[in-house]
Coordinates of C-alpha atoms in Angstrom, one line a residue:
Chain A
E1 CA 10.4 7.6 -26.9
T2 CA 9.7 10.3 -24.3
G3 CA 7.1 9.5 -21.6
V4 CA 4.6 11.8 -20.0
T5 CA 6.2 14.7 -18.2
Q6 CA 4.7 17.3 -15.8
S7 CA 5.9 20.5 -14.3
P8 CA 6.4 21.7 -11.7
T9 CA 7.0 18.8 -9.4
H10 CA 5.9 20.6 -6.3
L11 CA 4.0 23.9 -5.7
I12 CA 2.9 25.8 -2.7
K13 CA 0.1 28.4 -3.1
T14 CA -2.2 30.3 -0.7
R15 CA -6.0 30.2 -0.7
G16 CA -7.6 32.4 -3.4
Q17 CA -4.6 32.3 -5.7
Q18 CA -4.5 30.8 -9.2
V19 CA -2.2 28.0 -10.4
T20 CA -1.2 26.5 -13.8
L21 CA 0.1 23.0 -14.1
R22 CA 1.7 21.7 -17.3
C23 CA 1.8 18.3 -19.0
S24 CA 3.7 17.1 -22.1
S25 CA 2.1 14.0 -23.6
Q26 CA 3.9 10.9 -24.7
S27 CA 5.2 10.9 -28.2
G28 CA 2.5 10.0 -30.7
H29 CA -0.4 10.7 -28.3
N30 CA -3.0 13.3 -29.0
T31 CA -5.2 12.9 -25.9
V32 CA -4.5 14.2 -22.4
S33 CA -6.5 13.5 -19.3
W34 CA -6.1 15.2 -15.9
Y35 CA -6.8 13.6 -12.5
Q36 CA -6.8 14.8 -8.9
Q37 CA -5.5 12.4 -6.2
A38 CA -6.1 13.6 -2.7
L39 CA -4.1 12.0 0.1
G40 CA -5.1 8.4 0.7
Q41 CA -7.5 8.4 -2.2
G42 CA -7.6 7.1 -5.7
P43 CA -7.3 9.5 -8.6
Q44 CA -10.5 11.4 -9.6
F45 CA -11.1 12.3 -13.3
I46 CA -11.1 16.1 -13.9
F47 CA -11.3 16.3 -17.7
Q48 CA -9.9 15.1 -20.9
Y49 CA -8.7 17.0 -24.0
Y50 CA -8.6 15.5 -27.5
R51 CA -7.2 17.5 -30.3
E52 CA -7.5 20.7 -28.4
E53 CA -11.1 20.2 -27.5
E54 CA -12.6 19.2 -24.1
N55 CA -13.7 15.6 -24.4
G56 CA -15.4 14.8 -21.2
R57 CA -15.4 16.3 -17.7
G58 CA -15.7 14.9 -14.2
N59 CA -17.5 16.4 -11.2
F60 CA -15.3 19.4 -10.8
P61 CA -16.4 23.1 -10.6
P62 CA -15.7 25.5 -13.5
R63 CA -12.8 27.0 -11.7
F64 CA -10.9 24.0 -12.9
S65 CA -10.2 24.6 -16.6
G66 CA -7.8 23.4 -19.2
L67 CA -6.1 23.9 -22.5
Q68 CA -4.5 21.6 -25.0
F69 CA -2.1 23.0 -27.5
P70 CA -1.4 22.0 -31.2
N71 CA 1.6 19.9 -30.0
Y72 CA -0.9 18.1 -27.7
S73 CA 0.7 19.4 -24.5
S74 CA -1.8 20.6 -21.9
E75 CA -2.4 22.9 -19.0
L76 CA -4.6 22.6 -16.0
N77 CA -5.7 25.9 -14.5
V78 CA -7.3 26.2 -11.1
N79 CA -8.7 29.6 -10.0
A80 CA -9.6 30.7 -6.5
L81 CA -7.7 27.9 -4.8
E82 CA -9.2 26.3 -1.8
L83 CA -7.5 24.3 0.9
D84 CA -9.2 21.1 -0.4
D85 CA -7.4 21.6 -3.7
S86 CA -4.3 20.3 -2.0
A87 CA -3.5 17.1 -3.9
L88 CA -1.3 15.3 -6.4
Y89 CA -2.4 16.3 -9.9
L90 CA -1.8 13.6 -12.5
C91 CA -1.7 13.9 -16.2
A92 CA -2.2 10.9 -18.5
S93 CA -1.8 10.7 -22.3
S94 CA -3.3 8.2 -24.7
G95 CA -3.5 7.6 -28.4
S96 CA -6.6 8.8 -29.9
G97 CA -9.3 9.8 -27.4
G98 CA -11.5 7.0 -28.3
A99 CA -12.6 4.1 -26.3
L100 CA -10.3 1.3 -25.1
E101 CA -7.2 3.6 -25.1
T102 CA -4.7 2.9 -22.4
Q103 CA -3.7 6.0 -20.4
Y104 CA -0.1 6.5 -19.5
F105 CA 0.6 8.7 -16.5
G106 CA 3.2 11.3 -15.6
P107 CA 4.8 11.6 -12.2
G108 CA 2.4 14.3 -11.1
T109 CA 2.5 17.7 -9.6
R110 CA 2.0 18.0 -5.8
L111 CA 0.1 21.1 -4.9
L112 CA -0.2 22.4 -1.4
V113 CA -2.7 25.2 -0.7
L114 CA -2.1 27.1 2.6
Chain B
A1 CA -23.5 4.3 -10.5
Q2 CA -20.5 2.7 -12.0
S3 CA -17.9 2.0 -9.3
V4 CA -14.7 0.2 -8.5
T5 CA -14.2 -1.2 -5.0
Q6 CA -11.0 -2.4 -3.4
P7 CA -12.0 -3.9 -0.1
D8 CA -8.5 -4.1 1.4
I9 CA -6.9 -0.8 2.4
H10 CA -3.7 -2.4 3.7
I11 CA -2.2 -5.8 3.1
T12 CA 1.1 -7.2 4.6
V13 CA 2.8 -10.2 3.2
S14 CA 6.2 -11.8 3.7
E15 CA 8.7 -11.7 0.9
G16 CA 8.4 -14.9 -1.2
A17 CA 4.7 -15.4 -0.2
S18 CA 1.9 -15.3 -2.7
L19 CA -0.3 -12.2 -3.1
E20 CA -3.8 -11.5 -4.1
L21 CA -5.3 -8.1 -4.2
R22 CA -9.1 -7.8 -4.6
C23 CA -11.1 -5.6 -7.0
N24 CA -14.8 -5.6 -7.6
Y25 CA -16.6 -3.5 -10.1
S26 CA -20.2 -2.4 -10.6
Y27 CA -21.1 -2.0 -14.3
G28 CA -23.9 -3.1 -16.6
A29 CA -21.8 -3.9 -19.6
T30 CA -18.4 -5.6 -19.9
P31 CA -16.0 -3.3 -18.3
Y32 CA -12.5 -2.6 -19.4
L33 CA -10.3 -3.1 -16.4
F34 CA -6.8 -2.0 -15.4
W35 CA -4.3 -2.4 -12.5
Y36 CA -1.9 0.3 -11.8
V37 CA 0.9 0.6 -9.2
Q38 CA 2.1 3.7 -7.5
S39 CA 5.4 4.0 -5.6
P40 CA 5.7 6.7 -3.0
G41 CA 5.7 10.1 -4.6
Q42 CA 5.4 8.7 -8.1
G43 CA 2.8 8.6 -10.8
L44 CA 0.9 5.5 -11.8
Q45 CA 2.5 2.6 -13.8
L46 CA 0.3 0.3 -15.8
L47 CA 0.7 -3.4 -14.7
L48 CA -1.9 -5.0 -16.9
K49 CA -5.3 -4.5 -18.6
Y50 CA -8.3 -6.5 -19.6
F51 CA -10.4 -5.6 -22.6
S52 CA -11.8 -8.9 -23.8
G53 CA -10.8 -12.5 -24.7
D54 CA -8.8 -14.6 -22.3
T55 CA -9.9 -13.9 -18.8
L56 CA -6.5 -14.5 -17.3
V57 CA -4.2 -11.6 -18.3
Q58 CA -0.5 -11.4 -17.8
G59 CA 1.3 -8.2 -16.9
I60 CA 4.7 -6.8 -16.1
K61 CA 6.8 -7.7 -13.0
G62 CA 5.3 -11.2 -12.8
F63 CA 1.7 -10.0 -12.0
E64 CA -1.4 -11.5 -13.4
A65 CA -5.1 -10.9 -13.0
E66 CA -8.3 -12.9 -13.6
F67 CA -11.6 -11.4 -14.8
K68 CA -14.6 -13.2 -13.3
R69 CA -17.9 -11.9 -14.6
S70 CA -19.9 -14.1 -12.2
Q71 CA -18.2 -12.5 -9.2
S72 CA -17.7 -9.0 -10.8
S73 CA -14.1 -9.3 -9.8
F74 CA -10.7 -8.6 -11.3
N75 CA -8.2 -9.7 -8.7
L76 CA -4.5 -9.2 -9.0
R77 CA -2.1 -12.0 -8.2
K78 CA 1.6 -12.7 -7.9
P79 CA 3.0 -16.1 -6.9
S80 CA 6.0 -14.8 -5.1
V81 CA 6.3 -11.2 -3.8
H82 CA 9.6 -9.3 -3.7
W83 CA 10.4 -6.5 -1.3
S84 CA 10.4 -4.1 -4.2
D85 CA 6.7 -4.8 -4.8
A86 CA 5.8 -2.7 -1.7
A87 CA 3.6 0.1 -3.1
E88 CA 0.0 1.2 -3.6
Y89 CA -2.1 -0.7 -6.1
F90 CA -5.1 0.7 -7.9
C91 CA -7.7 -1.1 -9.8
A92 CA -9.5 1.0 -12.4
A93 CA -12.2 0.8 -15.1
L94 CA -12.7 2.7 -18.3
T95 CA -16.0 4.4 -18.1
G96 CA -17.8 7.5 -19.4
G97 CA -17.9 6.3 -23.0
G98 CA -14.3 5.2 -22.8
N99 CA -12.5 8.3 -22.0
K100 CA -12.5 8.3 -18.2
L101 CA -10.8 6.0 -15.7
T102 CA -12.7 5.3 -12.5
F103 CA -10.3 4.2 -9.8
G104 CA -10.7 2.2 -6.6
T105 CA -9.4 3.7 -3.3
G106 CA -6.2 1.6 -3.6
T107 CA -4.6 -1.1 -1.5
Q108 CA -1.3 -0.4 0.3
L109 CA 1.0 -3.4 0.1
K110 CA 3.7 -3.8 2.7
V111 CA 6.3 -6.6 2.3
E112 CA 8.0 -8.0 5.3
L113 CA 11.5 -9.3 4.9

């Protein structure tokens, strides 16, 4: 059984640029959630995708957007990067997008915005 | 607002000593609670979870946690800490209708040999 994978592992961008992060969900999972973890903080929920539809969103601006594909992999896109976007971005997959589902996390993508 | 609080930012214990990491939650209904561990530069690994039933839950790596509704707590314990347990530990609750994890700020555990 393959776990959650993310790419790239590290990324450096400059302010104003756009970035795309990718996540492959664990086998058998159809739900992907994205979290931002700033240095020294706990992860903050960005949004969740269930069967290619957004299924909940945290307190993040519209320049944070996402996609989920038919194979349940997902992308997180961030436009107009700001310095405060520097963080570890974590993807988690779970079974069905309903309540009580355990989320399993990938290793994350560390983004540095200069 | 629903929240999870981890009062201890850093904890240092000696190898072989017992460990308790504190977690408090603020919710109206019965929360669904988790403990995750994060090693440096890594993602989050699930240690254990509480949904309902027995308030003492067992997890991986010898960890356990006890849900106490009267104290709004879900503390993580281990009877004997190993040097490899040094990591950051996060308590989390499932909120937002069940699709969102709300995390505490984490407790950094250091183990002295």
